[in-house]
């Protein structure tokens, strides 16, 4: 069938030539349904404030259905809103990044487990982390003079520097630019644990995404171990566990597995159960 949307040449737009193939039809319906759902959800959160989008058009949340022309217009509006959001994020990142790089008007130092302390701003720490907020807003800290100190002994100097840089800029570019894969992995593990301990969920999600994308039989045990330590690592733990089970012979008979088993008896039980479940499923199939 010569589809009037994805066909090699435009069909004459008159019945019965304006035909549409099944993939284009299903895709169009899915796009319209997605946009309708998103508009209704936005309407529930906005109430009757009559928000205006970047093109100056007021959103109508009581429209039950749309055609492709209206769907395309809304997608353009979404692109405009995304551009405005990116500009706003860039503006904030640039300002906070400059404050971090220049170290201007710092009023506290953060001391790592090893290496020199790093100057920072109390307001940034308190705004980014509920744990820091409670630490710095206690009665003792309120009365303390500028130039106080907070210790994060579980982090090395380079790990602390990346942790603080993320609080200012919201990016992990420095961790991605690590000289070796093992160095990048170590930094991401440390940042993931710190994000969980100091309640910085955005950092935790960013670390989990990068670690999950890099899981392979060589690092699955290390990833599984660190994911088991954090409260938000369920998806990362599942990804690592699946990799261990899928490559069980390579992983379980490696030299690393012995030391892993000594430290993580509970995880070894979970691995054994997962392997038995896989074997039982294979027999039933």
mmCIF file of C-alpha atoms in Angstrom:
data_model
loop_
_atom_site.group_PDB
_atom_site.id
_atom_site.type_symbol
_atom_site.label_atom_id
_atom_site.label_comp_id
_atom_site.label_asym_id
_atom_site.label_seq_id
_atom_site.Cartn_x
_atom_site.Cartn_y
_atom_site.Cartn_z
ATOM 1 C CA UNK A 1 0.000 0.000 0.000
ATOM 2 C CA UNK A 2 1.300 3.468 -0.928
ATOM 3 C CA UNK A 3 1.193 5.302 2.409
ATOM 4 C CA UNK A 4 0.581 9.029 2.083
ATOM 5 C CA UNK A 5 2.893 9.653 5.065
ATOM 6 C CA UNK A 6 5.918 7.365 4.729
ATOM 7 C CA UNK A 7 5.588 6.477 1.039
ATOM 8 C CA UNK A 8 8.341 7.419 -1.434
ATOM 9 C CA UNK A 9 6.166 10.072 -3.064
ATOM 10 C CA UNK A 10 3.158 12.055 -1.935
ATOM 11 C CA UNK A 11 -0.191 10.578 -2.888
ATOM 12 C CA UNK A 12 -3.024 12.665 -4.253
ATOM 13 C CA UNK A 13 -5.021 13.747 -1.230
ATOM 14 C CA UNK A 14 -8.424 12.578 -2.341
ATOM 15 C CA UNK A 15 -10.299 9.357 -1.573
ATOM 16 C CA UNK A 16 -9.321 6.596 -1.886
ATOM 17 C CA UNK A 17 -5.672 7.584 -2.521
ATOM 18 C CA UNK A 18 -5.006 9.202 0.876
ATOM 19 C CA UNK A 19 -4.250 5.859 2.502
ATOM 20 C CA UNK A 20 -2.078 5.323 5.580
ATOM 21 C CA UNK A 21 -0.142 2.216 6.496
ATOM 22 C CA UNK A 22 -0.561 0.376 9.793
ATOM 23 C CA UNK A 23 2.739 1.585 11.422
ATOM 24 C CA UNK A 24 1.932 5.232 10.638
ATOM 25 C CA UNK A 25 -1.636 4.803 11.858
ATOM 26 C CA UNK A 26 -0.571 3.178 15.124
ATOM 27 C CA UNK A 27 2.189 5.743 15.609
ATOM 28 C CA UNK A 28 -0.176 8.644 15.036
ATOM 29 C CA UNK A 29 -2.683 7.277 17.513
ATOM 30 C CA UNK A 30 0.066 6.709 20.080
ATOM 31 C CA UNK A 31 1.428 10.264 19.678
ATOM 32 C CA UNK A 32 -2.025 11.804 20.076
ATOM 33 C CA UNK A 33 -2.810 9.633 23.118
ATOM 34 C CA UNK A 34 0.535 10.522 24.688
ATOM 35 C CA UNK A 35 -0.021 14.245 24.194
ATOM 36 C CA UNK A 36 -3.577 14.046 25.513
ATOM 37 C CA UNK A 37 -2.404 12.191 28.623
ATOM 38 C CA UNK A 38 0.388 14.702 29.205
ATOM 39 C CA UNK A 39 -1.974 17.643 28.799
ATOM 40 C CA UNK A 40 -4.516 16.187 31.220
ATOM 41 C CA UNK A 41 -1.792 15.484 33.777
ATOM 42 C CA UNK A 42 -0.486 19.035 33.443
ATOM 43 C CA UNK A 43 -4.003 20.370 33.852
ATOM 44 C CA UNK A 44 -4.475 18.464 37.099
ATOM 45 C CA UNK A 45 -1.346 20.063 38.528
ATOM 46 C CA UNK A 46 -1.943 23.592 37.295
ATOM 47 C CA UNK A 47 -5.531 24.104 38.314
ATOM 48 C CA UNK A 48 -7.156 27.145 36.696
ATOM 49 C CA UNK A 49 -4.092 29.350 36.523
ATOM 50 C CA UNK A 50 -4.343 29.659 32.737
ATOM 51 C CA UNK A 51 -0.629 29.158 32.145
ATOM 52 C CA UNK A 52 0.702 30.494 28.879
ATOM 53 C CA UNK A 53 3.229 28.518 26.860
ATOM 54 C CA UNK A 54 6.269 30.075 25.138
ATOM 55 C CA UNK A 55 4.327 30.692 21.941
ATOM 56 C CA UNK A 56 1.725 32.684 23.868
ATOM 57 C CA UNK A 57 -1.053 30.105 23.503
ATOM 58 C CA UNK A 58 -3.171 29.236 26.506
ATOM 59 C CA UNK A 59 -3.413 25.505 27.215
ATOM 60 C CA UNK A 60 -6.852 23.916 27.061
ATOM 61 C CA UNK A 61 -6.930 20.866 29.260
ATOM 62 C CA UNK A 62 -10.513 19.862 28.515
ATOM 63 C CA UNK A 63 -9.855 18.836 24.896
ATOM 64 C CA UNK A 64 -10.547 15.113 24.670
ATOM 65 C CA UNK A 65 -8.938 14.431 21.301
ATOM 66 C CA UNK A 66 -6.661 16.011 18.723
ATOM 67 C CA UNK A 67 -5.764 15.638 15.087
ATOM 68 C CA UNK A 68 -2.191 15.340 13.868
ATOM 69 C CA UNK A 69 -2.001 19.076 13.100
ATOM 70 C CA UNK A 70 -2.851 19.935 16.728
ATOM 71 C CA UNK A 71 -0.464 17.235 17.925
ATOM 72 C CA UNK A 72 2.335 18.737 15.832
ATOM 73 C CA UNK A 73 1.626 22.198 17.201
ATOM 74 C CA UNK A 74 1.782 20.894 20.750
ATOM 75 C CA UNK A 75 5.066 19.127 20.008
ATOM 76 C CA UNK A 76 6.471 22.439 18.773
ATOM 77 C CA UNK A 77 5.298 24.074 21.994
ATOM 78 C CA UNK A 78 6.970 21.296 23.998
ATOM 79 C CA UNK A 79 10.191 21.933 22.090
ATOM 80 C CA UNK A 80 9.956 25.631 22.905
ATOM 81 C CA UNK A 81 9.414 24.892 26.592
ATOM 82 C CA UNK A 82 12.374 22.514 26.544
ATOM 83 C CA UNK A 83 14.550 25.212 24.999
ATOM 84 C CA UNK A 84 13.510 27.719 27.667
ATOM 85 C CA UNK A 85 14.174 25.125 30.389
ATOM 86 C CA UNK A 86 17.607 24.364 28.931
ATOM 87 C CA UNK A 87 18.454 28.059 28.837
ATOM 88 C CA UNK A 88 17.349 28.460 32.444
ATOM 89 C CA UNK A 89 19.375 25.418 33.509
ATOM 90 C CA UNK A 90 22.402 26.717 31.626
ATOM 91 C CA UNK A 91 22.076 30.111 33.282
ATOM 92 C CA UNK A 92 21.920 28.553 36.743
ATOM 93 C CA UNK A 93 24.732 26.099 36.014
ATOM 94 C CA UNK A 94 26.969 28.863 34.718
ATOM 95 C CA UNK A 95 26.421 31.032 37.780
ATOM 96 C CA UNK A 96 26.826 28.295 40.356
ATOM 97 C CA UNK A 97 29.704 26.789 38.384
ATOM 98 C CA UNK A 98 31.543 30.099 38.479
ATOM 99 C CA UNK A 99 30.978 30.350 42.229
ATOM 100 C CA UNK A 100 32.431 26.861 42.602
ATOM 101 C CA UNK A 101 35.438 27.384 40.340
ATOM 102 C CA UNK A 102 36.347 30.809 41.698
ATOM 103 C CA UNK A 103 35.644 29.988 45.348
ATOM 104 C CA UNK A 104 34.334 33.502 45.917
ATOM 105 C CA UNK A 105 32.833 34.399 49.307
ATOM 106 C CA UNK A 106 33.036 30.854 50.677
ATOM 107 C CA UNK A 107 32.006 30.516 54.304
ATOM 108 C CA UNK A 108 32.764 26.875 55.153
ATOM 109 C CA UNK A 109 35.346 24.220 54.368
ATOM 110 C CA UNK A 110 34.578 20.553 53.743
ATOM 111 C CA UNK A 111 37.267 18.161 54.921
ATOM 112 C CA UNK A 112 37.726 14.805 53.118
ATOM 113 C CA UNK A 113 39.165 11.629 54.601
ATOM 114 C CA UNK A 114 42.485 12.399 52.943
ATOM 115 C CA UNK A 115 43.898 15.489 51.328
ATOM 116 C CA UNK A 116 43.343 19.204 51.877
ATOM 117 C CA UNK A 117 39.913 20.653 52.739
ATOM 118 C CA UNK A 118 37.777 22.259 50.039
ATOM 119 C CA UNK A 119 36.036 25.634 50.530
ATOM 120 C CA UNK A 120 32.298 25.802 49.831
ATOM 121 C CA UNK A 121 29.157 27.799 50.536
ATOM 122 C CA UNK A 122 26.784 26.857 53.332
ATOM 123 C CA UNK A 123 23.752 28.014 51.363
ATOM 124 C CA UNK A 124 24.529 25.663 48.457
ATOM 125 C CA UNK A 125 25.154 22.672 50.706
ATOM 126 C CA UNK A 126 21.963 23.278 52.668
ATOM 127 C CA UNK A 127 19.873 23.788 49.529
ATOM 128 C CA UNK A 128 21.093 20.607 47.809
ATOM 129 C CA UNK A 129 21.006 18.162 50.710
ATOM 130 C CA UNK A 130 18.526 17.704 53.530
ATOM 131 C CA UNK A 131 21.296 16.172 55.625
ATOM 132 C CA UNK A 132 23.511 19.226 55.205
ATOM 133 C CA UNK A 133 20.488 21.445 55.786
ATOM 134 C CA UNK A 134 19.901 19.911 59.217
ATOM 135 C CA UNK A 135 23.611 19.911 60.023
ATOM 136 C CA UNK A 136 24.128 23.554 59.109
ATOM 137 C CA UNK A 137 20.850 24.861 60.483
ATOM 138 C CA UNK A 138 21.338 23.443 63.962
ATOM 139 C CA UNK A 139 21.603 25.858 66.848
ATOM 140 C CA UNK A 140 25.334 25.290 67.139
ATOM 141 C CA UNK A 141 25.994 26.084 63.478
ATOM 142 C CA UNK A 142 23.783 29.155 63.517
ATOM 143 C CA UNK A 143 25.916 30.656 66.239
ATOM 144 C CA UNK A 144 29.202 29.531 64.694
ATOM 145 C CA UNK A 145 31.348 32.128 62.894
ATOM 146 C CA UNK A 146 32.077 31.962 59.197
ATOM 147 C CA UNK A 147 34.820 29.516 58.252
ATOM 148 C CA UNK A 148 33.387 26.440 59.985
ATOM 149 C CA UNK A 149 34.222 22.920 58.947
ATOM 150 C CA UNK A 150 32.251 19.841 57.915
ATOM 151 C CA UNK A 151 33.993 16.476 57.646
ATOM 152 C CA UNK A 152 33.152 13.779 55.107
ATOM 153 C CA UNK A 153 35.757 11.173 56.048
ATOM 154 C CA UNK A 154 34.395 8.463 53.733
ATOM 155 C CA UNK A 155 35.390 10.475 50.638
ATOM 156 C CA UNK A 156 38.884 10.994 49.259
ATOM 157 C CA UNK A 157 39.849 14.448 48.026
ATOM 158 C CA UNK A 158 39.067 13.790 44.349
ATOM 159 C CA UNK A 159 35.757 12.135 45.248
ATOM 160 C CA UNK A 160 34.760 15.043 47.477
ATOM 161 C CA UNK A 161 35.693 17.527 44.772
ATOM 162 C CA UNK A 162 33.361 15.781 42.294
ATOM 163 C CA UNK A 163 30.608 15.525 44.897
ATOM 164 C CA UNK A 164 30.728 19.255 45.613
ATOM 165 C CA UNK A 165 31.022 20.107 41.918
ATOM 166 C CA UNK A 166 27.793 18.203 41.280
ATOM 167 C CA UNK A 167 26.014 20.119 44.035
ATOM 168 C CA UNK A 168 26.944 23.351 42.240
ATOM 169 C CA UNK A 169 26.495 22.331 38.590
ATOM 170 C CA UNK A 170 24.344 19.187 38.498
ATOM 171 C CA UNK A 171 26.720 17.443 36.058
ATOM 172 C CA UNK A 172 29.063 14.470 36.202
ATOM 173 C CA UNK A 173 31.334 15.576 33.379
ATOM 174 C CA UNK A 174 34.472 15.328 35.475
ATOM 175 C CA UNK A 175 33.719 11.735 36.485
ATOM 176 C CA UNK A 176 33.170 10.794 32.835
ATOM 177 C CA UNK A 177 36.524 12.374 31.975
ATOM 178 C CA UNK A 178 38.462 10.142 34.367
ATOM 179 C CA UNK A 179 41.692 8.854 32.884
ATOM 180 C CA UNK A 180 40.767 5.158 33.133
ATOM 181 C CA UNK A 181 37.613 3.087 33.266
ATOM 182 C CA UNK A 182 38.510 1.781 36.711
ATOM 183 C CA UNK A 183 39.025 5.335 38.006
ATOM 184 C CA UNK A 184 35.655 6.425 36.629
ATOM 185 C CA UNK A 185 33.999 3.375 38.200
ATOM 186 C CA UNK A 186 35.591 4.091 41.585
ATOM 187 C CA UNK A 187 34.434 7.687 41.491
ATOM 188 C CA UNK A 188 30.871 6.740 40.526
ATOM 189 C CA UNK A 189 30.713 4.139 43.311
ATOM 190 C CA UNK A 190 31.849 6.686 45.876
ATOM 191 C CA UNK A 191 29.438 9.320 44.582
ATOM 192 C CA UNK A 192 26.525 6.872 44.613
ATOM 193 C CA UNK A 193 27.149 5.985 48.252
ATOM 194 C CA UNK A 194 27.566 9.664 49.165
ATOM 195 C CA UNK A 195 24.349 10.572 47.352
ATOM 196 C CA UNK A 196 22.478 7.978 49.382
ATOM 197 C CA UNK A 197 24.062 9.006 52.690
ATOM 198 C CA UNK A 198 23.594 12.758 52.248
ATOM 199 C CA UNK A 199 20.199 12.553 50.515
ATOM 200 C CA UNK A 200 21.011 13.885 47.054
ATOM 201 C CA UNK A 201 18.654 11.738 44.926
ATOM 202 C CA UNK A 202 19.426 13.472 41.626
ATOM 203 C CA UNK A 203 23.094 12.568 41.986
ATOM 204 C CA UNK A 204 22.115 9.007 42.884
ATOM 205 C CA UNK A 205 20.018 8.626 39.740
ATOM 206 C CA UNK A 206 22.803 10.056 37.578
ATOM 207 C CA UNK A 207 25.363 7.629 39.012
ATOM 208 C CA UNK A 208 23.012 4.649 38.696
ATOM 209 C CA UNK A 209 22.316 5.447 35.046
ATOM 210 C CA UNK A 210 26.001 5.578 34.174
ATOM 211 C CA UNK A 211 26.853 2.450 36.140
ATOM 212 C CA UNK A 212 23.927 0.499 34.677
ATOM 213 C CA UNK A 213 24.984 1.402 31.145
ATOM 214 C CA UNK A 214 28.499 0.064 31.833
ATOM 215 C CA UNK A 215 27.650 -3.216 33.598
ATOM 216 C CA UNK A 216 29.478 -6.223 32.150
ATOM 217 C CA UNK A 217 30.836 -9.534 33.532
ATOM 218 C CA UNK A 218 34.099 -7.859 34.572
ATOM 219 C CA UNK A 219 32.518 -5.314 36.909
ATOM 220 C CA UNK A 220 29.157 -6.931 37.738
ATOM 221 C CA UNK A 221 30.254 -8.059 41.213
ATOM 222 C CA UNK A 222 31.557 -4.629 42.181
ATOM 223 C CA UNK A 223 28.426 -2.968 40.859
ATOM 224 C CA UNK A 224 26.209 -5.479 42.676
ATOM 225 C CA UNK A 225 28.069 -4.856 45.920
ATOM 226 C CA UNK A 226 27.749 -1.068 45.817
ATOM 227 C CA UNK A 227 24.114 -1.206 44.655
ATOM 228 C CA UNK A 228 23.281 -3.365 47.655
ATOM 229 C CA UNK A 229 24.634 -0.665 49.987
ATOM 230 C CA UNK A 230 22.287 2.116 48.861
ATOM 231 C CA UNK A 231 18.567 2.401 49.422
ATOM 232 C CA UNK A 232 17.778 3.522 45.872
ATOM 233 C CA UNK A 233 19.843 0.931 44.010
ATOM 234 C CA UNK A 234 17.117 -1.608 43.277
ATOM 235 C CA UNK A 235 17.197 -1.270 39.493
ATOM 236 C CA UNK A 236 21.002 -1.164 39.377
ATOM 237 C CA UNK A 237 21.210 -4.220 41.635
ATOM 238 C CA UNK A 238 18.790 -6.112 39.408
ATOM 239 C CA UNK A 239 20.821 -5.205 36.326
ATOM 240 C CA UNK A 240 24.053 -6.384 37.944
ATOM 241 C CA UNK A 241 22.438 -9.572 39.258
ATOM 242 C CA UNK A 242 21.107 -10.428 35.792
ATOM 243 C CA UNK A 243 24.608 -9.975 34.383
ATOM 244 C CA UNK A 244 26.085 -12.265 37.048
ATOM 245 C CA UNK A 245 23.491 -14.957 36.362
ATOM 246 C CA UNK A 246 23.827 -14.670 32.598
ATOM 247 C CA UNK A 247 27.635 -14.999 32.768
ATOM 248 C CA UNK A 248 27.763 -17.204 35.867
ATOM 249 C CA UNK A 249 30.623 -19.425 34.747
ATOM 250 C CA UNK A 250 32.871 -16.465 33.972
ATOM 251 C CA UNK A 251 31.949 -14.563 37.145
ATOM 252 C CA UNK A 252 31.700 -17.291 39.776
ATOM 253 C CA UNK A 253 35.011 -18.929 38.816
ATOM 254 C CA UNK A 254 36.915 -15.654 38.773
ATOM 255 C CA UNK A 255 39.513 -14.763 41.404
ATOM 256 C CA UNK A 256 37.416 -11.779 42.450
ATOM 257 C CA UNK A 257 34.453 -13.929 43.460
ATOM 258 C CA UNK A 258 36.225 -15.471 46.459
ATOM 259 C CA UNK A 259 36.885 -12.104 48.106
ATOM 260 C CA UNK A 260 33.390 -10.976 47.143
ATOM 261 C CA UNK A 261 31.871 -14.035 48.885
ATOM 262 C CA UNK A 262 33.823 -13.365 52.079
ATOM 263 C CA UNK A 263 32.441 -9.810 52.264
ATOM 264 C CA UNK A 264 28.919 -10.483 50.977
ATOM 265 C CA UNK A 265 27.489 -13.780 52.192
ATOM 266 C CA UNK A 266 23.932 -12.519 51.758
ATOM 267 C CA UNK A 267 24.492 -11.544 48.135
ATOM 268 C CA UNK A 268 26.022 -14.960 47.443
ATOM 269 C CA UNK A 269 22.819 -16.552 48.728
ATOM 270 C CA UNK A 270 20.831 -14.354 46.348
ATOM 271 C CA UNK A 271 23.109 -15.326 43.452
ATOM 272 C CA UNK A 272 22.705 -19.036 44.259
ATOM 273 C CA UNK A 273 18.928 -18.719 44.377
ATOM 274 C CA UNK A 274 18.864 -16.804 41.101
ATOM 275 C CA UNK A 275 20.999 -19.474 39.413
ATOM 276 C CA UNK A 276 18.740 -22.260 40.708
ATOM 277 C CA UNK A 277 15.650 -20.384 39.543
ATOM 278 C CA UNK A 278 17.196 -19.984 36.094
ATOM 279 C CA UNK A 279 18.063 -23.704 35.964
ATOM 280 C CA UNK A 280 14.536 -24.664 37.043
ATOM 281 C CA UNK A 281 13.030 -22.404 34.377
ATOM 282 C CA UNK A 282 15.276 -23.953 31.724
ATOM 283 C CA UNK A 283 14.132 -27.472 32.700
ATOM 284 C CA UNK A 284 10.469 -26.526 32.530
ATOM 285 C CA UNK A 285 10.982 -25.006 29.099
#
